[in-house]
PDB file of C-alpha atoms in Angstrom:
ATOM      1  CA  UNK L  18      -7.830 -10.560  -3.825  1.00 91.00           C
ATOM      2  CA  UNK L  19      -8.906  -8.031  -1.166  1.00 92.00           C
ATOM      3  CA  UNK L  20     -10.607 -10.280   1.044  1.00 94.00           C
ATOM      4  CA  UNK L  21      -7.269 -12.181   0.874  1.00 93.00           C
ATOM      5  CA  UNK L  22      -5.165  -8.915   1.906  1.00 92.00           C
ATOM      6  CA  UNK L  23      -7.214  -8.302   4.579  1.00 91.00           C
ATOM      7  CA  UNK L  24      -7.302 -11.370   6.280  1.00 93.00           C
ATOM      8  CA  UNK L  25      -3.272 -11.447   5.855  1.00 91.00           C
ATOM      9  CA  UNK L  26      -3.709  -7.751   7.674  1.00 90.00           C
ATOM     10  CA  UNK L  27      -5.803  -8.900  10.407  1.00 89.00           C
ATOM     11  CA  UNK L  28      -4.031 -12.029  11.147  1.00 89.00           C
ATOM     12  CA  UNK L  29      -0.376 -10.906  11.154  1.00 86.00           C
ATOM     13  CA  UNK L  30      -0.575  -7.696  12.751  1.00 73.00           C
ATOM     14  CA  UNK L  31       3.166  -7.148  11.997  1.00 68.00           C
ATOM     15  CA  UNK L  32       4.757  -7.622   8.479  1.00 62.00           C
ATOM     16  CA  UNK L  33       7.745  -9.563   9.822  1.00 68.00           C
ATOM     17  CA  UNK L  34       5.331 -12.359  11.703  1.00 74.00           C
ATOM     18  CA  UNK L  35       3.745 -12.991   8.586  1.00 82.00           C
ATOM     19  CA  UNK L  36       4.660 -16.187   6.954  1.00 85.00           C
ATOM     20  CA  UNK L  37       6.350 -17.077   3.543  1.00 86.00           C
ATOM     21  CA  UNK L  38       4.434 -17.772   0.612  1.00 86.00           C
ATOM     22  CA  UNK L  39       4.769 -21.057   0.244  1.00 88.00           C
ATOM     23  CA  UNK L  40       4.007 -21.329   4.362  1.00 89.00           C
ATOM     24  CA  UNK L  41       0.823 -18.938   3.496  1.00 90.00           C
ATOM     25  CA  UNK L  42      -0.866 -20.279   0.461  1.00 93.00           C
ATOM     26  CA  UNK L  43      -2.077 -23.554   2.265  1.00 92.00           C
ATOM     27  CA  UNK L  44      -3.450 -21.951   5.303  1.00 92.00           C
ATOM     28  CA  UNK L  45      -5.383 -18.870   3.244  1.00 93.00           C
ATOM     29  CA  UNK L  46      -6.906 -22.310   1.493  1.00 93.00           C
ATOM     30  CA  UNK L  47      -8.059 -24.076   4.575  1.00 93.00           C
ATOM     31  CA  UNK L  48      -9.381 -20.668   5.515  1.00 92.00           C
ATOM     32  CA  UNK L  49     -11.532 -21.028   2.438  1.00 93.00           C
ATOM     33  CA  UNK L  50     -10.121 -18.613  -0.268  1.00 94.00           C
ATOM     34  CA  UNK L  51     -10.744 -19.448  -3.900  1.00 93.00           C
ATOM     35  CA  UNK L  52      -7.024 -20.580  -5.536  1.00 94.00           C
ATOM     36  CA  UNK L  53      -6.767 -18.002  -8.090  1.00 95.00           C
ATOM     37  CA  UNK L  54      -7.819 -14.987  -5.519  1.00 94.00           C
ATOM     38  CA  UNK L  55      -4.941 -16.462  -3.205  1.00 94.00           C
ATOM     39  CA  UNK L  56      -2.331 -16.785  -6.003  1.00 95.00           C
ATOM     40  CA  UNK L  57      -3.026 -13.046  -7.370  1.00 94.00           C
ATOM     41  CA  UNK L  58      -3.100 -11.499  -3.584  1.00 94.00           C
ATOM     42  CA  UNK L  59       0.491 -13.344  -3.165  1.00 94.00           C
ATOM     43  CA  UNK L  60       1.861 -11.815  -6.200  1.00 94.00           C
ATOM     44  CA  UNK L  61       0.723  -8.609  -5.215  1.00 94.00           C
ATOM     45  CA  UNK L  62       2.572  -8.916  -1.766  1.00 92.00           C
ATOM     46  CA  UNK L  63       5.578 -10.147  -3.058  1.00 92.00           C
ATOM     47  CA  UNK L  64       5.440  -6.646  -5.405  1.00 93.00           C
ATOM     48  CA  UNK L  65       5.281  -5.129  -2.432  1.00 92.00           C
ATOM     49  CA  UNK L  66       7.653  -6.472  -0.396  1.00 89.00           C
ATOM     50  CA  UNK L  67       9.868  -5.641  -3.628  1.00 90.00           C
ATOM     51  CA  UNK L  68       8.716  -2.047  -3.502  1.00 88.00           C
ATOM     52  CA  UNK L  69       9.185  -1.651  -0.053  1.00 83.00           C
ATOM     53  CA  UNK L  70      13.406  -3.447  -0.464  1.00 83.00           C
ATOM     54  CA  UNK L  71      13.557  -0.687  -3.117  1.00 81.00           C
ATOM     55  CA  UNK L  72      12.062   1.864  -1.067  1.00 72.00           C
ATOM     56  CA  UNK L  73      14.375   1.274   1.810  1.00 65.00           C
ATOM     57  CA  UNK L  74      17.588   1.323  -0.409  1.00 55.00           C
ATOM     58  CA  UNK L  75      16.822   4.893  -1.506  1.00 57.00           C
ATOM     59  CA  UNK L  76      15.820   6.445   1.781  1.00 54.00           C
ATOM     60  CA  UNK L  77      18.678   5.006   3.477  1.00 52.00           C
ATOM     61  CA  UNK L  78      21.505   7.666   4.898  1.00 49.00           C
ATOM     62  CA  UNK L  79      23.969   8.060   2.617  1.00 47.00           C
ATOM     63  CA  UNK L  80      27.274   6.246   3.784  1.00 47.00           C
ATOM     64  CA  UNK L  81      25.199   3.401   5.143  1.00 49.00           C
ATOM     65  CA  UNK L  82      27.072   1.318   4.008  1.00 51.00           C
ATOM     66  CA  UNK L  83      25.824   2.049  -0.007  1.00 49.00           C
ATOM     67  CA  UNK L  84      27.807   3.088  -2.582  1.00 50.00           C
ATOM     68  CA  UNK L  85      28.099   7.021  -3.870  1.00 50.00           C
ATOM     69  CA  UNK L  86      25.864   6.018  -6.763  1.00 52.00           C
ATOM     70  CA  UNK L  87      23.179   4.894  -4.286  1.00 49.00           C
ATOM     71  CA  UNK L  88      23.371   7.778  -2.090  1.00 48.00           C
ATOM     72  CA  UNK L  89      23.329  10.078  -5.390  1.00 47.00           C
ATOM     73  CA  UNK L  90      20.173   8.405  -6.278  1.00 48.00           C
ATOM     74  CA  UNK L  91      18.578   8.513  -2.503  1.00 48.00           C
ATOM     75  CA  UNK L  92      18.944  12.632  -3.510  1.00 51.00           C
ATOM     76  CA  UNK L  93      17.596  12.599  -6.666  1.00 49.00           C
ATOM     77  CA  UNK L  94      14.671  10.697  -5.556  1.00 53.00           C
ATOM     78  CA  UNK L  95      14.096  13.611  -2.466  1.00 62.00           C
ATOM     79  CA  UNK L  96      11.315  15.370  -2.872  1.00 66.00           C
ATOM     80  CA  UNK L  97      10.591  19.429  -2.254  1.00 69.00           C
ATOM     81  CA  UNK L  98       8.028  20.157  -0.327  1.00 68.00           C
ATOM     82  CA  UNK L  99       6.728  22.720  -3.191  1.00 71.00           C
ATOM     83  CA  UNK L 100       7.134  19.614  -5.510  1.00 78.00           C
ATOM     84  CA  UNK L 101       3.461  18.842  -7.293  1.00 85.00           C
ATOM     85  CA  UNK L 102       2.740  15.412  -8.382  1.00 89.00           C
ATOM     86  CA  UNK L 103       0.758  15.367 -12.106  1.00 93.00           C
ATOM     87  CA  UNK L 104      -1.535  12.029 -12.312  1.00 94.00           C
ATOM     88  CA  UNK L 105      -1.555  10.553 -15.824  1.00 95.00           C
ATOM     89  CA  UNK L 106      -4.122   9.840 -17.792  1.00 95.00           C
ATOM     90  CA  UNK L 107      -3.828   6.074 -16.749  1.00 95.00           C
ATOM     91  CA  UNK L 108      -3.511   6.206 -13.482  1.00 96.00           C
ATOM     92  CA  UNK L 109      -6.836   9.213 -13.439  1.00 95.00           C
ATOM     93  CA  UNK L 110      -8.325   6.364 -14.806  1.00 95.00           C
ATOM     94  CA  UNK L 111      -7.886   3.716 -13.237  1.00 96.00           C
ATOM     95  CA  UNK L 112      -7.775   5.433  -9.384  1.00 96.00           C
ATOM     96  CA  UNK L 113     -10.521   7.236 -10.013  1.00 95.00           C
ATOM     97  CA  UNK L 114     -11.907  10.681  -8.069  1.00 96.00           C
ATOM     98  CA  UNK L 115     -12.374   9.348  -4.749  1.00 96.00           C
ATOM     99  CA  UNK L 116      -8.736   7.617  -4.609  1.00 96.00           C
ATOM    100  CA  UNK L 117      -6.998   9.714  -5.902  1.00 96.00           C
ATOM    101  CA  UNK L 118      -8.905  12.830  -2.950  1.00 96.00           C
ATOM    102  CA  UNK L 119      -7.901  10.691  -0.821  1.00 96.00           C
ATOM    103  CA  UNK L 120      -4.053  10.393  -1.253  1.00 96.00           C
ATOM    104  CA  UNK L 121      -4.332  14.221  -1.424  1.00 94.00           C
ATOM    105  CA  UNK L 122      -6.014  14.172   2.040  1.00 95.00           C
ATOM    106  CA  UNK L 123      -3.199  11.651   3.177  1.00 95.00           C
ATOM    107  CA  UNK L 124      -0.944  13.761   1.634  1.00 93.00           C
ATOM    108  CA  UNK L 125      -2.227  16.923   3.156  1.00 92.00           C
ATOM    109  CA  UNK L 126      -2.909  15.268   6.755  1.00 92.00           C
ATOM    110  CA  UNK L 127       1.196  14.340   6.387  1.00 91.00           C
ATOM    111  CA  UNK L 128       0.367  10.988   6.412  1.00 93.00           C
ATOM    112  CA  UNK L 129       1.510  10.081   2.732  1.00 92.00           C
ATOM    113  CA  UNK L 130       5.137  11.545   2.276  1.00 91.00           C
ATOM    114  CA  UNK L 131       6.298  11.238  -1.295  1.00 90.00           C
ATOM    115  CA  UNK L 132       7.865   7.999  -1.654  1.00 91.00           C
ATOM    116  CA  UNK L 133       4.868   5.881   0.232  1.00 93.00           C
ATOM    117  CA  UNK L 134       2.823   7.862  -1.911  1.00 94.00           C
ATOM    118  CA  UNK L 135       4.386   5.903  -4.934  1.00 93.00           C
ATOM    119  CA  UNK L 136       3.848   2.841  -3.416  1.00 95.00           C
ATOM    120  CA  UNK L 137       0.846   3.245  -2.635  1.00 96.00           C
ATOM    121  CA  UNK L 138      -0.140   4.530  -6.704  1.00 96.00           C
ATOM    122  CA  UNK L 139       2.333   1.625  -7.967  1.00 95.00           C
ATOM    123  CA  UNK L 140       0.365  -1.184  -6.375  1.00 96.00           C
ATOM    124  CA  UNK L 141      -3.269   0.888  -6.719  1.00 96.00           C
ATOM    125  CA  UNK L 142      -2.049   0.460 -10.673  1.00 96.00           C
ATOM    126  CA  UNK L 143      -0.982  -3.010  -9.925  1.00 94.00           C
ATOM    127  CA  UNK L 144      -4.467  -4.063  -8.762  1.00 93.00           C
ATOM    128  CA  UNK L 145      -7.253  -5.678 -11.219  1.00 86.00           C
ATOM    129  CA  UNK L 146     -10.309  -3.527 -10.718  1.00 81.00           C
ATOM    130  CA  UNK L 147     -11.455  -1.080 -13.031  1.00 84.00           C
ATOM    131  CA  UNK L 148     -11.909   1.572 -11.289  1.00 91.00           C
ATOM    132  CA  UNK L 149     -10.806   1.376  -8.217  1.00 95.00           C
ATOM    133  CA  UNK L 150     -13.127   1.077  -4.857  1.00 95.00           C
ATOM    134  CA  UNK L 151     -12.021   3.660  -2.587  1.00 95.00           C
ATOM    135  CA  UNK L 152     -12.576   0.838  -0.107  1.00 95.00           C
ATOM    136  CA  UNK L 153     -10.326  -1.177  -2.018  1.00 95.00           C
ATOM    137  CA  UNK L 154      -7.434   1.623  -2.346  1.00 96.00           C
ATOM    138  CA  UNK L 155      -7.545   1.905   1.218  1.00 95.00           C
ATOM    139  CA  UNK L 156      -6.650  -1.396   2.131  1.00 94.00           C
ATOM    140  CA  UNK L 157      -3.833  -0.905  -0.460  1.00 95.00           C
ATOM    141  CA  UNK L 158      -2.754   1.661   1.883  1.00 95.00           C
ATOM    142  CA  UNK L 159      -2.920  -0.027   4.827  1.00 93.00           C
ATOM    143  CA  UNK L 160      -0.885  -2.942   3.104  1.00 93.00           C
ATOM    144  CA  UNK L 161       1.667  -0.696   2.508  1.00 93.00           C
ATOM    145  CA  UNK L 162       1.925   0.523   6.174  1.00 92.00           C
ATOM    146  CA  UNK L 163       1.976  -2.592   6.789  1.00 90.00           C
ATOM    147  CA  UNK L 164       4.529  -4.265   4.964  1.00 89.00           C
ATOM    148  CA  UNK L 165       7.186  -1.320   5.946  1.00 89.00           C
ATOM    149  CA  UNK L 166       6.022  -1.640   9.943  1.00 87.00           C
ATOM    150  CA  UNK L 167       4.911   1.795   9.552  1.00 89.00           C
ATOM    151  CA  UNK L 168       1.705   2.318  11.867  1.00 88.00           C
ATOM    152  CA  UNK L 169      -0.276   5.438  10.831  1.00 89.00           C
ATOM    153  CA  UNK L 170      -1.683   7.733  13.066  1.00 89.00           C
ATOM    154  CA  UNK L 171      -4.688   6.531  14.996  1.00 90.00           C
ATOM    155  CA  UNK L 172      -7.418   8.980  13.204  1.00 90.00           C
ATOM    156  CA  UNK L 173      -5.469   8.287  10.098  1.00 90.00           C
ATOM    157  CA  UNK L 174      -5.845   4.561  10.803  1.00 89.00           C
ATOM    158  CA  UNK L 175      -9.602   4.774  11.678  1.00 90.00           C
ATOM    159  CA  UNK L 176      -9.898   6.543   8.341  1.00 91.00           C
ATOM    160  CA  UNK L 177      -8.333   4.109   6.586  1.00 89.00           C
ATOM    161  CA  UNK L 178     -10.712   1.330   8.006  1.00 87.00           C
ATOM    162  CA  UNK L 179     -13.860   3.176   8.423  1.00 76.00           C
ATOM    163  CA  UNK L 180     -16.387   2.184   5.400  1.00 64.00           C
ATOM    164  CA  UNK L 181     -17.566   5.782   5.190  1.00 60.00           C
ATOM    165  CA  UNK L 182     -21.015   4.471   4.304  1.00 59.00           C
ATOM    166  CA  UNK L 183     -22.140   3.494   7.931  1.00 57.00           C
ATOM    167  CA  UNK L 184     -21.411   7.186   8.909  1.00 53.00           C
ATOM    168  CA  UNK L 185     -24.035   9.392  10.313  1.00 56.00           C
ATOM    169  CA  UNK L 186     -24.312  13.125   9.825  1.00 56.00           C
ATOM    170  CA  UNK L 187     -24.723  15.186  12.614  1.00 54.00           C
TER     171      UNK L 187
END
């Protein structure tokens, strides 16, 4: 399923230029991608795109056209910055040590506010590996940069792709 999200990365630079399921699924075949890995990587991106809708409702302004109930909800859902987010056993787990460091150095570098950051753990969870690859979790993250036409950073970004086993110490 990775392989699959990264291609879809690489080859539509921009979330909006990338095309519809039913448009995608025969060209990630003539690429050469195995059915099933094609059919799981498009239900994970239409969870995301669903996570990303959702996430746009609540951060909207409130009288943006939403109701009172929606902008009610867009301030329950705000987050302090003294706020502290508790993993659960489940997603310790699954995410592992080195994922879950890194959303803390996302986090920390101000790259991760709150709400991406459950986006990002929804569809980590969401994912079929057992633990998680840290290379794995961060194409998750770039996916979800992605998919809301967020760019990161550039260090950020070269963090996100570099393998972090090809570095050498100094």
């Amino acid at each position: 399923m990775f392989e699959v999200l990264v291609f879809v990365y690489e080859n539509y630079w921009h979330g909006e230029s990338c095309p519809e399921p039913a448009d995608l699924q025969p060209k990630l075949s003539a690429v050469g991608f195995d059915a099933e890995e094609i059919q799981d990587a498009l239900t994970w991106l239409h969870d995301l795109s669903l996570a990303a809708r959702e996430q746009s409702v609540a951060t909207a302004p409130a009288g943006a056209g939403h109701s009172t109930q929606e902008a009610s909800r867009t301030d329950a859902l705000a987050q302090s910055p003294h706020s502290l987010r508790v993993y659960t056993a489940a997603e310790q787990n699954h995410l592992g040590a080195p994922c879950l460091g890194f959303v803390t150095f996302l986090e920390n570098a101000g790259a991760l506010p709150g709400p991406l950051r459950e986006i990002v753990l929804e569809r980590a969870m969401a994912a079929p590996a057992y633990p998680l690859a840290l290379e794995d979790f961060k194409v998750i993250v770039l996916m979800v940069f992605w998919r809301l036409g967020l760019e990161p950073d550039a260090l950020i970004l070269d963090e996100l792709c570099d393998d972090g086993a090809s570095r050498v110490a100094h």
